[in-house]
JSON list of C-alpha atoms in Angstrom, two decimals:
[
{"chain": "A", "resi": 1, "resn": "MET", "atom": "CA", "xyz": [51.78, 12.67, -35.09]},
{"chain": "A", "resi": 2, "resn": "ALA", "atom": "CA", "xyz": [49.93, 10.23, -37.24]},
{"chain": "A", "resi": 3, "resn": "THR", "atom": "CA", "xyz": [48.04, 11.54, -40.30]},
{"chain": "A", "resi": 4, "resn": "VAL", "atom": "CA", "xyz": [45.37, 8.75, -40.54]},
{"chain": "A", "resi": 5, "resn": "SER", "atom": "CA", "xyz": [43.35, 7.66, -37.65]},
{"chain": "A", "resi": 6, "resn": "VAL", "atom": "CA", "xyz": [41.24, 4.45, -37.55]},
{"chain": "A", "resi": 7, "resn": "ARG", "atom": "CA", "xyz": [38.92, 3.52, -34.77]},
{"chain": "A", "resi": 8, "resn": "TYR", "atom": "CA", "xyz": [38.65, -0.18, -34.05]},
{"chain": "A", "resi": 9, "resn": "ILE", "atom": "CA", "xyz": [36.16, -1.74, -31.74]},
{"chain": "A", "resi": 10, "resn": "VAL", "atom": "CA", "xyz": [37.67, -4.64, -29.75]},
{"chain": "A", "resi": 11, "resn": "ARG", "atom": "CA", "xyz": [36.37, -6.65, -26.87]},
{"chain": "A", "resi": 12, "resn": "ASP", "atom": "CA", "xyz": [39.58, -6.49, -24.85]},
{"chain": "A", "resi": 13, "resn": "VAL", "atom": "CA", "xyz": [41.66, -3.42, -25.29]},
{"chain": "A", "resi": 14, "resn": "ASP", "atom": "CA", "xyz": [44.67, -4.76, -23.32]},
{"chain": "A", "resi": 15, "resn": "ALA", "atom": "CA", "xyz": [44.86, -7.81, -25.45]},
{"chain": "A", "resi": 16, "resn": "ALA", "atom": "CA", "xyz": [44.55, -5.68, -28.58]},
{"chain": "A", "resi": 17, "resn": "ILE", "atom": "CA", "xyz": [47.33, -3.41, -27.38]},
{"chain": "A", "resi": 18, "resn": "ALA", "atom": "CA", "xyz": [49.64, -6.43, -26.76]},
{"chain": "A", "resi": 19, "resn": "PHE", "atom": "CA", "xyz": [48.74, -7.92, -30.18]},
{"chain": "A", "resi": 20, "resn": "TYR", "atom": "CA", "xyz": [49.49, -4.84, -32.26]},
{"chain": "A", "resi": 21, "resn": "ARG", "atom": "CA", "xyz": [52.55, -3.87, -30.24]},
{"chain": "A", "resi": 22, "resn": "ASP", "atom": "CA", "xyz": [54.21, -7.22, -29.83]},
{"chain": "A", "resi": 23, "resn": "ASN", "atom": "CA", "xyz": [53.39, -8.65, -33.30]},
{"chain": "A", "resi": 24, "resn": "LEU", "atom": "CA", "xyz": [53.10, -5.69, -35.60]},
{"chain": "A", "resi": 25, "resn": "GLY", "atom": "CA", "xyz": [55.39, -3.16, -34.15]},
{"chain": "A", "resi": 26, "resn": "PHE", "atom": "CA", "xyz": [52.76, -0.44, -33.07]},
{"chain": "A", "resi": 27, "resn": "ALA", "atom": "CA", "xyz": [53.80, 1.91, -30.16]},
{"chain": "A", "resi": 28, "resn": "GLU", "atom": "CA", "xyz": [51.43, 2.58, -27.44]},
{"chain": "A", "resi": 29, "resn": "VAL", "atom": "CA", "xyz": [50.61, 6.44, -27.39]},
{"chain": "A", "resi": 30, "resn": "MET", "atom": "CA", "xyz": [48.11, 6.40, -24.62]},
{"chain": "A", "resi": 31, "resn": "HIS", "atom": "CA", "xyz": [46.01, 4.09, -22.51]},
{"chain": "A", "resi": 32, "resn": "PRO", "atom": "CA", "xyz": [44.08, 6.32, -20.05]},
{"chain": "A", "resi": 33, "resn": "ALA", "atom": "CA", "xyz": [41.18, 4.01, -19.39]},
{"chain": "A", "resi": 34, "resn": "PRO", "atom": "CA", "xyz": [40.39, 0.19, -19.65]},
{"chain": "A", "resi": 35, "resn": "ALA", "atom": "CA", "xyz": [38.07, 0.77, -22.54]},
{"chain": "A", "resi": 36, "resn": "PHE", "atom": "CA", "xyz": [40.35, 3.03, -24.66]},
{"chain": "A", "resi": 37, "resn": "ALA", "atom": "CA", "xyz": [43.91, 3.24, -26.02]},
{"chain": "A", "resi": 38, "resn": "MET", "atom": "CA", "xyz": [45.70, 4.80, -28.89]},
{"chain": "A", "resi": 39, "resn": "LEU", "atom": "CA", "xyz": [48.51, 3.15, -30.79]},
{"chain": "A", "resi": 40, "resn": "SER", "atom": "CA", "xyz": [50.73, 4.36, -33.70]},
{"chain": "A", "resi": 41, "resn": "LEU", "atom": "CA", "xyz": [52.64, 2.97, -36.44]},
{"chain": "A", "resi": 42, "resn": "GLY", "atom": "CA", "xyz": [54.24, 5.45, -38.90]},
{"chain": "A", "resi": 43, "resn": "ASP", "atom": "CA", "xyz": [51.43, 7.64, -40.19]},
{"chain": "A", "resi": 44, "resn": "LEU", "atom": "CA", "xyz": [48.66, 5.32, -38.81]},
{"chain": "A", "resi": 45, "resn": "ARG", "atom": "CA", "xyz": [46.86, 6.18, -35.44]},
{"chain": "A", "resi": 46, "resn": "LEU", "atom": "CA", "xyz": [44.91, 3.15, -34.34]},
{"chain": "A", "resi": 47, "resn": "VAL", "atom": "CA", "xyz": [42.23, 4.06, -31.79]},
{"chain": "A", "resi": 48, "resn": "LEU", "atom": "CA", "xyz": [40.98, 1.12, -29.81]},
{"chain": "A", "resi": 49, "resn": "SER", "atom": "CA", "xyz": [37.67, 1.28, -28.01]},
{"chain": "A", "resi": 50, "resn": "ALA", "atom": "CA", "xyz": [35.63, -1.42, -26.11]},
{"chain": "A", "resi": 51, "resn": "PRO", "atom": "CA", "xyz": [31.99, -1.69, -26.75]},
{"chain": "A", "resi": 52, "resn": "GLY", "atom": "CA", "xyz": [29.86, 0.19, -24.21]},
{"chain": "A", "resi": 53, "resn": "GLY", "atom": "CA", "xyz": [33.04, 1.76, -22.80]},
{"chain": "A", "resi": 54, "resn": "GLY", "atom": "CA", "xyz": [31.59, 5.01, -21.86]},
{"chain": "A", "resi": 55, "resn": "PRO", "atom": "CA", "xyz": [31.91, 8.22, -23.85]},
{"chain": "A", "resi": 56, "resn": "GLY", "atom": "CA", "xyz": [33.83, 7.87, -27.25]},
{"chain": "A", "resi": 57, "resn": "GLY", "atom": "CA", "xyz": [33.74, 5.34, -29.95]},
{"chain": "A", "resi": 58, "resn": "GLY", "atom": "CA", "xyz": [32.31, 2.52, -27.82]},
{"chain": "A", "resi": 59, "resn": "GLN", "atom": "CA", "xyz": [29.35, 4.38, -26.46]},
{"chain": "A", "resi": 60, "resn": "ALA", "atom": "CA", "xyz": [25.86, 3.22, -27.27]},
{"chain": "A", "resi": 61, "resn": "MET", "atom": "CA", "xyz": [23.99, 4.97, -30.12]},
{"chain": "A", "resi": 62, "resn": "PRO", "atom": "CA", "xyz": [20.88, 7.13, -29.29]},
{"chain": "A", "resi": 63, "resn": "ASP", "atom": "CA", "xyz": [18.77, 4.01, -29.90]},
{"chain": "A", "resi": 64, "resn": "GLY", "atom": "CA", "xyz": [20.72, 1.89, -27.53]},
{"chain": "A", "resi": 65, "resn": "THR", "atom": "CA", "xyz": [22.65, -0.05, -30.07]},
{"chain": "A", "resi": 66, "resn": "VAL", "atom": "CA", "xyz": [26.26, -0.69, -28.77]},
{"chain": "A", "resi": 67, "resn": "PRO", "atom": "CA", "xyz": [29.11, -0.98, -31.35]},
{"chain": "A", "resi": 68, "resn": "GLU", "atom": "CA", "xyz": [30.60, -4.37, -31.67]},
{"chain": "A", "resi": 69, "resn": "PRO", "atom": "CA", "xyz": [33.86, -5.83, -32.91]},
{"chain": "A", "resi": 70, "resn": "GLY", "atom": "CA", "xyz": [34.21, -8.40, -35.68]},
{"chain": "A", "resi": 71, "resn": "GLY", "atom": "CA", "xyz": [32.96, -6.61, -38.70]},
{"chain": "A", "resi": 72, "resn": "TRP", "atom": "CA", "xyz": [34.77, -6.55, -42.14]},
{"chain": "A", "resi": 73, "resn": "ASN", "atom": "CA", "xyz": [36.59, -3.20, -41.16]},
{"chain": "A", "resi": 74, "resn": "ARG", "atom": "CA", "xyz": [40.18, -3.29, -42.55]},
{"chain": "A", "resi": 75, "resn": "PHE", "atom": "CA", "xyz": [43.20, -1.24, -42.38]},
{"chain": "A", "resi": 76, "resn": "ALA", "atom": "CA", "xyz": [46.47, -1.92, -44.19]},
{"chain": "A", "resi": 77, "resn": "ILE", "atom": "CA", "xyz": [50.17, -1.79, -42.93]},
{"chain": "A", "resi": 78, "resn": "GLU", "atom": "CA", "xyz": [53.26, -2.36, -44.99]},
{"chain": "A", "resi": 79, "resn": "VAL", "atom": "CA", "xyz": [55.61, -5.24, -43.96]},
{"chain": "A", "resi": 80, "resn": "PRO", "atom": "CA", "xyz": [58.96, -5.97, -45.58]},
{"chain": "A", "resi": 81, "resn": "ASP", "atom": "CA", "xyz": [57.99, -9.70, -46.15]},
{"chain": "A", "resi": 82, "resn": "LEU", "atom": "CA", "xyz": [54.28, -10.50, -46.05]},
{"chain": "A", "resi": 83, "resn": "GLU", "atom": "CA", "xyz": [54.75, -14.38, -46.14]},
{"chain": "A", "resi": 84, "resn": "ALA", "atom": "CA", "xyz": [57.18, -14.31, -43.33]},
{"chain": "A", "resi": 85, "resn": "ALA", "atom": "CA", "xyz": [54.84, -11.99, -41.24]},
{"chain": "A", "resi": 86, "resn": "VAL", "atom": "CA", "xyz": [51.84, -14.30, -41.80]},
{"chain": "A", "resi": 87, "resn": "ALA", "atom": "CA", "xyz": [53.80, -17.36, -41.06]},
{"chain": "A", "resi": 88, "resn": "ARG", "atom": "CA", "xyz": [55.04, -15.74, -37.77]},
{"chain": "A", "resi": 89, "resn": "LEU", "atom": "CA", "xyz": [51.60, -14.73, -36.66]},
{"chain": "A", "resi": 90, "resn": "ARG", "atom": "CA", "xyz": [50.23, -18.21, -37.59]},
{"chain": "A", "resi": 91, "resn": "GLU", "atom": "CA", "xyz": [53.06, -19.68, -35.34]},
{"chain": "A", "resi": 92, "resn": "LYS", "atom": "CA", "xyz": [51.60, -17.58, -32.51]},
{"chain": "A", "resi": 93, "resn": "GLY", "atom": "CA", "xyz": [48.11, -18.85, -33.14]},
{"chain": "A", "resi": 94, "resn": "VAL", "atom": "CA", "xyz": [46.59, -15.97, -35.12]},
{"chain": "A", "resi": 95, "resn": "ARG", "atom": "CA", "xyz": [43.70, -17.12, -37.34]},
{"chain": "A", "resi": 96, "resn": "PHE", "atom": "CA", "xyz": [43.24, -15.64, -40.77]},
{"chain": "A", "resi": 97, "resn": "ARG", "atom": "CA", "xyz": [39.93, -15.51, -42.73]},
{"chain": "A", "resi": 98, "resn": "ASN", "atom": "CA", "xyz": [41.69, -16.21, -45.98]},
{"chain": "A", "resi": 99, "resn": "GLU", "atom": "CA", "xyz": [44.95, -17.02, -47.57]},
{"chain": "A", "resi": 100, "resn": "ILE", "atom": "CA", "xyz": [47.18, -14.33, -48.90]},
{"chain": "A", "resi": 101, "resn": "VAL", "atom": "CA", "xyz": [45.56, -12.93, -52.02]}
]
């Protein structure tokens, strides 16, 4: 079982599952509803929620504000070769906000 959990709001849970699984080696732990999934990689549990996706992390706040993706949230994973991983992702069309720092 993972020891660190991170909730990430995403517009498309299915697309996010495919991205993290196929490009970064995450395993799908559960996907019981279209608006929710849980993935894992080592000690990281990544909990994906769609905005407005019912109870849970995607639900509206009491004032009606709905969580949305695209903030500056971050989590870090270790890869054996950062430059190669970035190059592989760029070949697949992934956009980065910055160069490797």
